[in-house]
PDB file of C-alpha atoms in Angstrom:
ATOM      1  CA  MET A1315     -26.996  -6.621  14.951  1.00 56.00           C
ATOM      2  CA  LYS A1316     -27.491  -7.755  18.565  1.00 47.00           C
ATOM      3  CA  ARG A1317     -29.288 -10.917  17.421  1.00 54.00           C
ATOM      4  CA  PHE A1318     -26.527 -11.684  14.935  1.00 46.00           C
ATOM      5  CA  PHE A1319     -23.769 -11.287  17.522  1.00 45.00           C
ATOM      6  CA  THR A1320     -25.623 -13.289  20.162  1.00 49.00           C
ATOM      7  CA  SER A1321     -26.154 -16.128  17.673  1.00 52.00           C
ATOM      8  CA  CYS A1322     -22.464 -16.157  16.773  1.00 50.00           C
ATOM      9  CA  MET A1323     -21.404 -16.275  20.426  1.00 46.00           C
ATOM     10  CA  LEU A1324     -23.803 -19.119  21.181  1.00 48.00           C
ATOM     11  CA  ALA A1325     -22.671 -21.043  18.112  1.00 48.00           C
ATOM     12  CA  LEU A1326     -18.994 -20.692  19.001  1.00 46.00           C
ATOM     13  CA  ALA A1327     -19.576 -21.579  22.635  1.00 45.00           C
ATOM     14  CA  ALA A1328     -21.704 -24.581  21.652  1.00 46.00           C
ATOM     15  CA  LEU A1329     -18.894 -26.040  19.575  1.00 41.00           C
ATOM     16  CA  SER A1330     -16.773 -26.722  22.638  1.00 40.00           C
ATOM     17  CA  PRO A1331     -19.056 -29.026  24.646  1.00 39.00           C
ATOM     18  CA  LEU A1332     -20.295 -30.736  21.491  1.00 36.00           C
ATOM     19  CA  SER A1333     -16.774 -31.630  20.498  1.00 35.00           C
ATOM     20  CA  MET A1334     -15.580 -33.090  23.814  1.00 35.00           C
ATOM     21  CA  SER A1335     -16.153 -36.636  22.594  1.00 35.00           C
ATOM     22  CA  ALA A1336     -14.036 -35.857  19.518  1.00 35.00           C
ATOM     23  CA  GLN A1337     -11.284 -34.082  21.420  1.00 36.00           C
ATOM     24  CA  THR A1338      -9.120 -37.187  21.860  1.00 29.00           C
ATOM     25  CA  ASN A1339      -9.056 -38.019  18.189  1.00 32.00           C
ATOM     26  CA  PHE A1340      -9.301 -34.602  16.527  1.00 30.00           C
ATOM     27  CA  GLY A1341      -8.513 -31.905  19.132  1.00 52.00           C
ATOM     28  CA  ILE A1342     -11.024 -29.554  17.535  1.00 73.00           C
ATOM     29  CA  ALA A1343     -13.111 -26.764  19.106  1.00 74.00           C
ATOM     30  CA  ASN A1344     -11.980 -27.614  22.620  1.00 82.00           C
ATOM     31  CA  HIS A1345     -11.092 -24.072  23.786  1.00 86.00           C
ATOM     32  CA  LEU A1346     -12.748 -20.651  24.021  1.00 90.00           C
ATOM     33  CA  GLY A1347     -10.903 -17.349  23.838  1.00 92.00           C
ATOM     34  CA  VAL A1348     -11.760 -13.658  24.210  1.00 95.00           C
ATOM     35  CA  ASP A1349      -9.838 -10.620  23.068  1.00 95.00           C
ATOM     36  CA  VAL A1350      -9.804  -6.835  22.892  1.00 96.00           C
ATOM     37  CA  ASN A1351      -8.474  -5.003  19.881  1.00 97.00           C
ATOM     38  CA  VAL A1352      -7.783  -1.547  18.491  1.00 97.00           C
ATOM     39  CA  GLY A1353      -7.158  -0.373  14.945  1.00 97.00           C
ATOM     40  CA  THR A1354      -8.685   1.255  11.916  1.00 95.00           C
ATOM     41  CA  THR A1355     -12.036  -0.390  12.709  1.00 95.00           C
ATOM     42  CA  GLY A1356     -12.043   1.353  16.096  1.00 95.00           C
ATOM     43  CA  VAL A1357     -12.058  -0.553  19.391  1.00 97.00           C
ATOM     44  CA  GLY A1358     -13.668  -3.958  19.791  1.00 97.00           C
ATOM     45  CA  PHE A1359     -13.778  -7.408  21.292  1.00 95.00           C
ATOM     46  CA  GLU A1360     -14.229 -10.952  19.984  1.00 97.00           C
ATOM     47  CA  VAL A1361     -14.888 -14.489  21.120  1.00 96.00           C
ATOM     48  CA  SER A1362     -13.038 -17.290  19.357  1.00 94.00           C
ATOM     49  CA  THR A1363     -12.596 -21.048  19.198  1.00 92.00           C
ATOM     50  CA  PRO A1364     -10.475 -23.489  17.167  1.00 91.00           C
ATOM     51  CA  ILE A1365     -12.389 -25.470  14.541  1.00 91.00           C
ATOM     52  CA  THR A1366      -9.427 -27.670  13.625  1.00 88.00           C
ATOM     53  CA  GLN A1367      -5.694 -27.357  14.219  1.00 85.00           C
ATOM     54  CA  PHE A1368      -5.599 -25.313  10.994  1.00 91.00           C
ATOM     55  CA  ILE A1369      -8.649 -23.045  11.488  1.00 93.00           C
ATOM     56  CA  GLN A1370      -9.886 -20.727  14.233  1.00 94.00           C
ATOM     57  CA  ALA A1371     -13.235 -18.880  14.123  1.00 95.00           C
ATOM     58  CA  ARG A1372     -13.906 -15.525  15.740  1.00 96.00           C
ATOM     59  CA  ALA A1373     -17.021 -13.362  16.084  1.00 97.00           C
ATOM     60  CA  GLY A1374     -16.928  -9.815  17.364  1.00 97.00           C
ATOM     61  CA  LEU A1375     -18.124  -6.253  17.582  1.00 97.00           C
ATOM     62  CA  SER A1376     -16.114  -3.129  16.824  1.00 97.00           C
ATOM     63  CA  TYR A1377     -17.003   0.505  17.380  1.00 97.00           C
ATOM     64  CA  MET A1378     -15.500   3.504  15.661  1.00 94.00           C
ATOM     65  CA  PRO A1379     -15.843   6.598  17.886  1.00 90.00           C
ATOM     66  CA  GLY A1380     -17.566   9.634  16.431  1.00 80.00           C
ATOM     67  CA  PHE A1381     -14.569  11.420  14.969  1.00 82.00           C
ATOM     68  CA  SER A1382     -15.780  14.476  13.089  1.00 84.00           C
ATOM     69  CA  PHE A1383     -14.358  16.630  10.326  1.00 83.00           C
ATOM     70  CA  ASN A1384     -15.452  19.692   8.379  1.00 83.00           C
ATOM     71  CA  VAL A1385     -15.863  19.835   4.618  1.00 77.00           C
ATOM     72  CA  SER A1386     -16.735  22.822   2.509  1.00 78.00           C
ATOM     73  CA  THR A1387     -19.398  22.566  -0.192  1.00 81.00           C
ATOM     74  CA  ASP A1388     -21.916  24.722  -2.033  1.00 83.00           C
ATOM     75  CA  VAL A1389     -25.591  25.180  -1.302  1.00 87.00           C
ATOM     76  CA  THR A1390     -27.707  26.336  -4.235  1.00 87.00           C
ATOM     77  CA  GLY A1391     -31.338  27.253  -4.639  1.00 88.00           C
ATOM     78  CA  SER A1392     -33.788  29.642  -6.225  1.00 87.00           C
ATOM     79  CA  TYR A1393     -36.407  32.160  -5.188  1.00 85.00           C
ATOM     80  CA  THR A1394     -38.982  34.363  -6.890  1.00 84.00           C
ATOM     81  CA  TYR A1395     -39.090  38.129  -6.491  1.00 83.00           C
ATOM     82  CA  GLU A1396     -41.633  40.348  -8.227  1.00 83.00           C
ATOM     83  CA  GLY A1397     -42.430  37.608 -10.715  1.00 84.00           C
ATOM     84  CA  GLN A1398     -38.789  36.964 -11.597  1.00 88.00           C
ATOM     85  CA  LYS A1399     -36.934  33.777 -10.670  1.00 88.00           C
ATOM     86  CA  TYR A1400     -33.452  34.173  -9.226  1.00 87.00           C
ATOM     87  CA  GLU A1401     -30.827  31.648  -8.198  1.00 89.00           C
ATOM     88  CA  TYR A1402     -28.394  31.894  -5.312  1.00 88.00           C
ATOM     89  CA  VAL A1403     -25.171  30.107  -4.366  1.00 88.00           C
ATOM     90  CA  ASP A1404     -23.796  29.987  -0.838  1.00 86.00           C
ATOM     91  CA  ASN A1405     -20.899  28.166   0.764  1.00 82.00           C
ATOM     92  CA  ILE A1406     -21.609  25.864   3.681  1.00 83.00           C
ATOM     93  CA  ASP A1407     -19.240  24.189   6.131  1.00 79.00           C
ATOM     94  CA  ALA A1408     -20.798  20.769   6.626  1.00 83.00           C
ATOM     95  CA  LYS A1409     -19.746  18.446   9.439  1.00 87.00           C
ATOM     96  CA  GLY A1410     -18.959  14.787   8.787  1.00 85.00           C
ATOM     97  CA  ASP A1411     -19.195  12.065  11.454  1.00 90.00           C
ATOM     98  CA  LEU A1412     -17.410   8.688  11.213  1.00 88.00           C
ATOM     99  CA  SER A1413     -19.053   6.843  14.144  1.00 92.00           C
ATOM    100  CA  ARG A1414     -19.807   3.217  13.231  1.00 93.00           C
ATOM    101  CA  LEU A1415     -20.760  -0.077  14.910  1.00 96.00           C
ATOM    102  CA  GLN A1416     -19.927  -3.321  13.084  1.00 96.00           C
ATOM    103  CA  GLY A1417     -20.257  -7.044  13.681  1.00 97.00           C
ATOM    104  CA  SER A1418     -17.832  -9.561  12.201  1.00 97.00           C
ATOM    105  CA  LEU A1419     -17.394 -13.279  11.639  1.00 97.00           C
ATOM    106  CA  ILE A1420     -13.878 -14.206  10.503  1.00 98.00           C
ATOM    107  CA  PHE A1421     -11.960 -17.467  10.040  1.00 97.00           C
ATOM    108  CA  ASN A1422      -8.198 -17.605  10.553  1.00 96.00           C
ATOM    109  CA  VAL A1423      -6.506 -20.313   8.460  1.00 96.00           C
ATOM    110  CA  TYR A1424      -3.059 -21.464   9.665  1.00 95.00           C
ATOM    111  CA  PRO A1425      -1.445 -23.127   6.631  1.00 95.00           C
ATOM    112  CA  PHE A1426       1.465 -24.476   8.690  1.00 92.00           C
ATOM    113  CA  GLY A1427      -0.693 -25.825  11.519  1.00 86.00           C
ATOM    114  CA  LYS A1428       0.709 -25.733  15.025  1.00 82.00           C
ATOM    115  CA  ARG A1429       4.220 -24.976  13.796  1.00 84.00           C
ATOM    116  CA  SER A1430       3.510 -21.311  13.000  1.00 90.00           C
ATOM    117  CA  SER A1431       1.258 -18.474  14.150  1.00 93.00           C
ATOM    118  CA  PHE A1432       1.012 -17.005  10.629  1.00 97.00           C
ATOM    119  CA  PHE A1433      -2.550 -16.950   9.299  1.00 97.00           C
ATOM    120  CA  VAL A1434      -4.646 -15.991   6.302  1.00 98.00           C
ATOM    121  CA  ALA A1435      -8.061 -14.580   7.276  1.00 98.00           C
ATOM    122  CA  ALA A1436     -11.376 -14.564   5.409  1.00 98.00           C
ATOM    123  CA  GLY A1437     -14.864 -13.611   6.525  1.00 98.00           C
ATOM    124  CA  GLY A1438     -17.136 -10.617   6.591  1.00 97.00           C
ATOM    125  CA  TYR A1439     -18.326  -7.525   8.428  1.00 97.00           C
ATOM    126  CA  PHE A1440     -22.026  -6.868   9.021  1.00 95.00           C
ATOM    127  CA  GLY A1441     -23.967  -3.704   9.785  1.00 94.00           C
ATOM    128  CA  GLY A1442     -22.354  -0.294   9.989  1.00 92.00           C
ATOM    129  CA  GLU A1443     -23.270   0.481   6.384  1.00 93.00           C
ATOM    130  CA  THR A1444     -23.486   4.209   7.153  1.00 92.00           C
ATOM    131  CA  LEU A1445     -19.860   5.149   6.684  1.00 88.00           C
ATOM    132  CA  VAL A1446     -20.093   8.939   6.846  1.00 85.00           C
ATOM    133  CA  LYS A1447     -22.927  11.046   8.285  1.00 88.00           C
ATOM    134  CA  VAL A1448     -23.093  14.627   7.033  1.00 85.00           C
ATOM    135  CA  LYS A1449     -25.089  17.555   8.353  1.00 88.00           C
ATOM    136  CA  GLY A1450     -24.971  21.290   7.843  1.00 87.00           C
ATOM    137  CA  HIS A1451     -26.946  24.501   8.077  1.00 88.00           C
ATOM    138  CA  SER A1452     -27.230  27.418   5.679  1.00 87.00           C
ATOM    139  CA  ALA A1453     -28.717  30.727   6.781  1.00 87.00           C
ATOM    140  CA  GLU A1454     -29.066  31.657   3.120  1.00 86.00           C
ATOM    141  CA  ALA A1455     -31.123  28.527   2.380  1.00 88.00           C
ATOM    142  CA  ALA A1456     -33.309  29.238   5.430  1.00 88.00           C
ATOM    143  CA  LYS A1457     -33.843  32.774   4.178  1.00 88.00           C
ATOM    144  CA  PHE A1458     -35.090  31.564   0.789  1.00 87.00           C
ATOM    145  CA  GLY A1459     -36.956  28.459   1.963  1.00 86.00           C
ATOM    146  CA  GLY A1460     -34.590  25.630   1.003  1.00 88.00           C
ATOM    147  CA  GLY A1461     -31.993  24.520  -1.503  1.00 88.00           C
ATOM    148  CA  GLU A1462     -29.532  21.728  -2.222  1.00 87.00           C
ATOM    149  CA  ILE A1463     -25.970  20.843  -1.233  1.00 83.00           C
ATOM    150  CA  GLU A1464     -23.525  18.952  -3.401  1.00 75.00           C
ATOM    151  CA  ILE A1465     -21.940  15.649  -2.360  1.00 71.00           C
ATOM    152  CA  GLY A1466     -19.746  14.113  -5.028  1.00 65.00           C
ATOM    153  CA  ASP A1467     -21.815  13.689  -8.188  1.00 68.00           C
ATOM    154  CA  TYR A1468     -25.076  14.225  -6.300  1.00 76.00           C
ATOM    155  CA  LYS A1469     -27.209  16.833  -4.604  1.00 78.00           C
ATOM    156  CA  ILE A1470     -29.173  16.355  -1.398  1.00 82.00           C
ATOM    157  CA  PRO A1471     -31.984  18.708  -0.348  1.00 87.00           C
ATOM    158  CA  VAL A1472     -31.771  21.455   2.230  1.00 88.00           C
ATOM    159  CA  ASP A1473     -35.085  21.880   4.031  1.00 88.00           C
ATOM    160  CA  LYS A1474     -36.996  25.137   4.485  1.00 88.00           C
ATOM    161  CA  ASP A1475     -35.175  25.777   7.771  1.00 90.00           C
ATOM    162  CA  GLY A1476     -31.782  25.589   6.045  1.00 88.00           C
ATOM    163  CA  ASN A1477     -30.810  22.146   7.406  1.00 89.00           C
ATOM    164  CA  ALA A1478     -29.242  19.375   5.360  1.00 87.00           C
ATOM    165  CA  LYS A1479     -28.688  15.829   6.599  1.00 88.00           C
ATOM    166  CA  GLY A1480     -27.467  12.740   4.777  1.00 86.00           C
ATOM    167  CA  GLY A1481     -24.251  10.915   4.076  1.00 84.00           C
ATOM    168  CA  ILE A1482     -22.462   8.007   2.431  1.00 86.00           C
ATOM    169  CA  LYS A1483     -23.531   4.370   2.683  1.00 89.00           C
ATOM    170  CA  VAL A1484     -21.715   1.187   1.659  1.00 91.00           C
ATOM    171  CA  ASP A1485     -22.797  -2.467   1.441  1.00 94.00           C
ATOM    172  CA  SER A1486     -24.355  -3.907   4.605  1.00 94.00           C
ATOM    173  CA  PHE A1487     -22.268  -7.083   4.126  1.00 96.00           C
ATOM    174  CA  ARG A1488     -18.603  -6.474   3.375  1.00 97.00           C
ATOM    175  CA  PRO A1489     -16.204  -9.362   2.606  1.00 98.00           C
ATOM    176  CA  TYR A1490     -12.919  -9.279   4.498  1.00 98.00           C
ATOM    177  CA  PHE A1491      -9.507 -10.731   3.642  1.00 98.00           C
ATOM    178  CA  GLY A1492      -6.287 -10.358   5.576  1.00 98.00           C
ATOM    179  CA  ILE A1493      -3.039 -11.806   6.886  1.00 98.00           C
ATOM    180  CA  GLY A1494      -1.334 -11.662  10.252  1.00 98.00           C
ATOM    181  CA  THR A1495       0.352 -13.528  13.094  1.00 97.00           C
ATOM    182  CA  GLY A1496      -1.004 -14.756  16.411  1.00 94.00           C
ATOM    183  CA  ARG A1497      -3.962 -16.801  17.603  1.00 91.00           C
ATOM    184  CA  PRO A1498      -7.236 -15.321  18.901  1.00 90.00           C
ATOM    185  CA  CYS A1499      -7.622 -18.469  21.006  1.00 88.00           C
ATOM    186  CA  PRO A1500      -4.003 -18.911  22.145  1.00 85.00           C
ATOM    187  CA  LYS A1501      -2.100 -21.997  23.263  1.00 81.00           C
ATOM    188  CA  GLY A1502      -1.173 -20.230  26.498  1.00 83.00           C
ATOM    189  CA  ARG A1503      -3.284 -17.899  28.572  1.00 85.00           C
ATOM    190  CA  LEU A1504      -2.334 -14.657  26.781  1.00 90.00           C
ATOM    191  CA  ASN A1505      -1.261 -13.815  23.250  1.00 90.00           C
ATOM    192  CA  PHE A1506      -0.581 -10.786  21.052  1.00 95.00           C
ATOM    193  CA  MET A1507      -1.925 -10.719  17.502  1.00 96.00           C
ATOM    194  CA  TRP A1508      -1.678  -8.274  14.619  1.00 97.00           C
ATOM    195  CA  GLU A1509      -3.376  -8.352  11.227  1.00 98.00           C
ATOM    196  CA  LEU A1510      -3.502  -6.378   8.020  1.00 98.00           C
ATOM    197  CA  GLY A1511      -6.393  -6.680   5.589  1.00 98.00           C
ATOM    198  CA  VAL A1512      -9.181  -5.022   3.621  1.00 97.00           C
ATOM    199  CA  GLN A1513     -12.948  -4.727   3.787  1.00 96.00           C
ATOM    200  CA  ILE A1514     -14.570  -4.607   0.362  1.00 95.00           C
ATOM    201  CA  HIS A1515     -17.165  -1.867   0.706  1.00 91.00           C
ATOM    202  CA  GLY A1516     -18.675  -2.044  -2.752  1.00 85.00           C
ATOM    203  CA  LYS A1517     -19.875   1.038  -4.609  1.00 82.00           C
ATOM    204  CA  PRO A1518     -20.742   3.827  -2.140  1.00 83.00           C
ATOM    205  CA  SER A1519     -24.111   5.541  -2.372  1.00 82.00           C
ATOM    206  CA  ILE A1520     -25.553   8.806  -1.113  1.00 82.00           C
ATOM    207  CA  TYR A1521     -28.569   8.964   1.192  1.00 86.00           C
ATOM    208  CA  THR A1522     -30.611  11.852   2.573  1.00 84.00           C
ATOM    209  CA  ASP A1523     -32.983  12.190   5.513  1.00 81.00           C
ATOM    210  CA  TYR A1524     -35.026  14.808   3.690  1.00 73.00           C
ATOM    211  CA  GLY A1525     -36.390  14.663   0.134  1.00 67.00           C
ATOM    212  CA  GLU A1526     -34.667  12.823  -2.725  1.00 66.00           C
ATOM    213  CA  VAL A1527     -31.100  12.532  -3.967  1.00 69.00           C
ATOM    214  CA  LEU A1528     -30.545  14.168  -7.357  1.00 57.00           C
ATOM    215  CA  ASN A1529     -27.884  13.407  -9.971  1.00 57.00           C
ATOM    216  CA  LEU A1530     -25.592  16.190 -11.091  1.00 48.00           C
ATOM    217  CA  PRO A1531     -24.557  16.519 -14.755  1.00 46.00           C
ATOM    218  CA  GLU A1532     -22.034  13.935 -15.924  1.00 49.00           C
ATOM    219  CA  GLY A1533     -18.444  14.897 -15.257  1.00 46.00           C
ATOM    220  CA  TYR A1534     -19.312  17.319 -12.451  1.00 45.00           C
ATOM    221  CA  ASN A1535     -18.106  16.688  -8.937  1.00 48.00           C
ATOM    222  CA  ASP A1536     -17.307  18.437  -5.708  1.00 48.00           C
ATOM    223  CA  ASP A1537     -13.668  17.835  -4.809  1.00 47.00           C
ATOM    224  CA  ASP A1538     -14.006  17.386  -1.025  1.00 51.00           C
ATOM    225  CA  PHE A1539     -16.746  14.785  -1.116  1.00 56.00           C
ATOM    226  CA  GLN A1540     -15.671  13.128  -4.341  1.00 58.00           C
ATOM    227  CA  GLU A1541     -12.303  12.338  -2.785  1.00 61.00           C
ATOM    228  CA  ILE A1542     -14.121  10.489   0.002  1.00 61.00           C
ATOM    229  CA  MET A1543     -16.341   8.641  -2.492  1.00 62.00           C
ATOM    230  CA  ASP A1544     -13.341   7.552  -4.574  1.00 66.00           C
ATOM    231  CA  ASN A1545     -11.473   6.126  -1.592  1.00 65.00           C
ATOM    232  CA  VAL A1546     -14.079   4.155   0.376  1.00 72.00           C
ATOM    233  CA  LYS A1547     -14.624   1.223  -2.023  1.00 83.00           C
ATOM    234  CA  ILE A1548     -11.873  -0.676  -0.200  1.00 89.00           C
ATOM    235  CA  TYR A1549     -11.332   0.025   3.493  1.00 91.00           C
ATOM    236  CA  PRO A1550      -7.912  -0.845   4.993  1.00 94.00           C
ATOM    237  CA  VAL A1551      -7.919  -2.798   8.251  1.00 96.00           C
ATOM    238  CA  LEU A1552      -4.933  -2.739  10.619  1.00 97.00           C
ATOM    239  CA  ARG A1553      -5.598  -4.175  14.063  1.00 97.00           C
ATOM    240  CA  PHE A1554      -3.617  -5.035  17.173  1.00 97.00           C
ATOM    241  CA  THR A1555      -5.143  -7.554  19.566  1.00 97.00           C
ATOM    242  CA  ILE A1556      -4.506  -8.927  23.043  1.00 96.00           C
ATOM    243  CA  SER A1557      -6.258 -12.276  23.428  1.00 94.00           C
ATOM    244  CA  GLY A1558      -6.751 -14.654  26.302  1.00 92.00           C
ATOM    245  CA  ARG A1559      -7.922 -18.264  26.605  1.00 89.00           C
ATOM    246  CA  ILE A1560     -10.749 -18.951  29.057  1.00 88.00           C
ATOM    247  CA  PHE A1561     -10.458 -22.757  28.870  1.00 85.00           C
TER     248      PHE A1561
END
């Protein structure tokens, strides 16, 4: 992630001095801007430069703080007593964590050129594929030497100490499309920008830090986690940005 972001910053910065000879005729890539933003992707910052009078490029990092929430699910397992096998079911309050660091490279297209600040955006987000981290502890599972908890249509193992750890992952590259008004590299020194768009997450998958993920029977699901799984394929992006032009 750090190498990706550093490369983007160097590439954007390099466009400005390389284009000085073309500035008179084309007016392209002759400024550099920086901004800070806040929204559904968390808090972040970007560097930006115009490519032509119709296109501006921006590369950035955004961080979603570690907001947590509790979800209730079942832990199941089995044990043997006096030669007989028994099964147990216990309820566990697992904790979910939404912390996430993402990189982005996005192009703003201004269809009306200098006459309007309206733009259509296209690009992608990189990294931050772990969307939700889940962990929990079951005293019952520790008592009987392990078990499994249910996440959506899957089960992830609970170790012999009663601990479960895993979560939901999405694609490591996520296309982005949006619309908005404003310029990340403004005509003046300061500018306000807003945008509304979507990240395409792809089909979410379950991961575990212990053992293997198991499929549950078809048609079975756990309501709390399945609701998350059903709603993360497309992630809404609403951001508000204050941008400034360095030169």
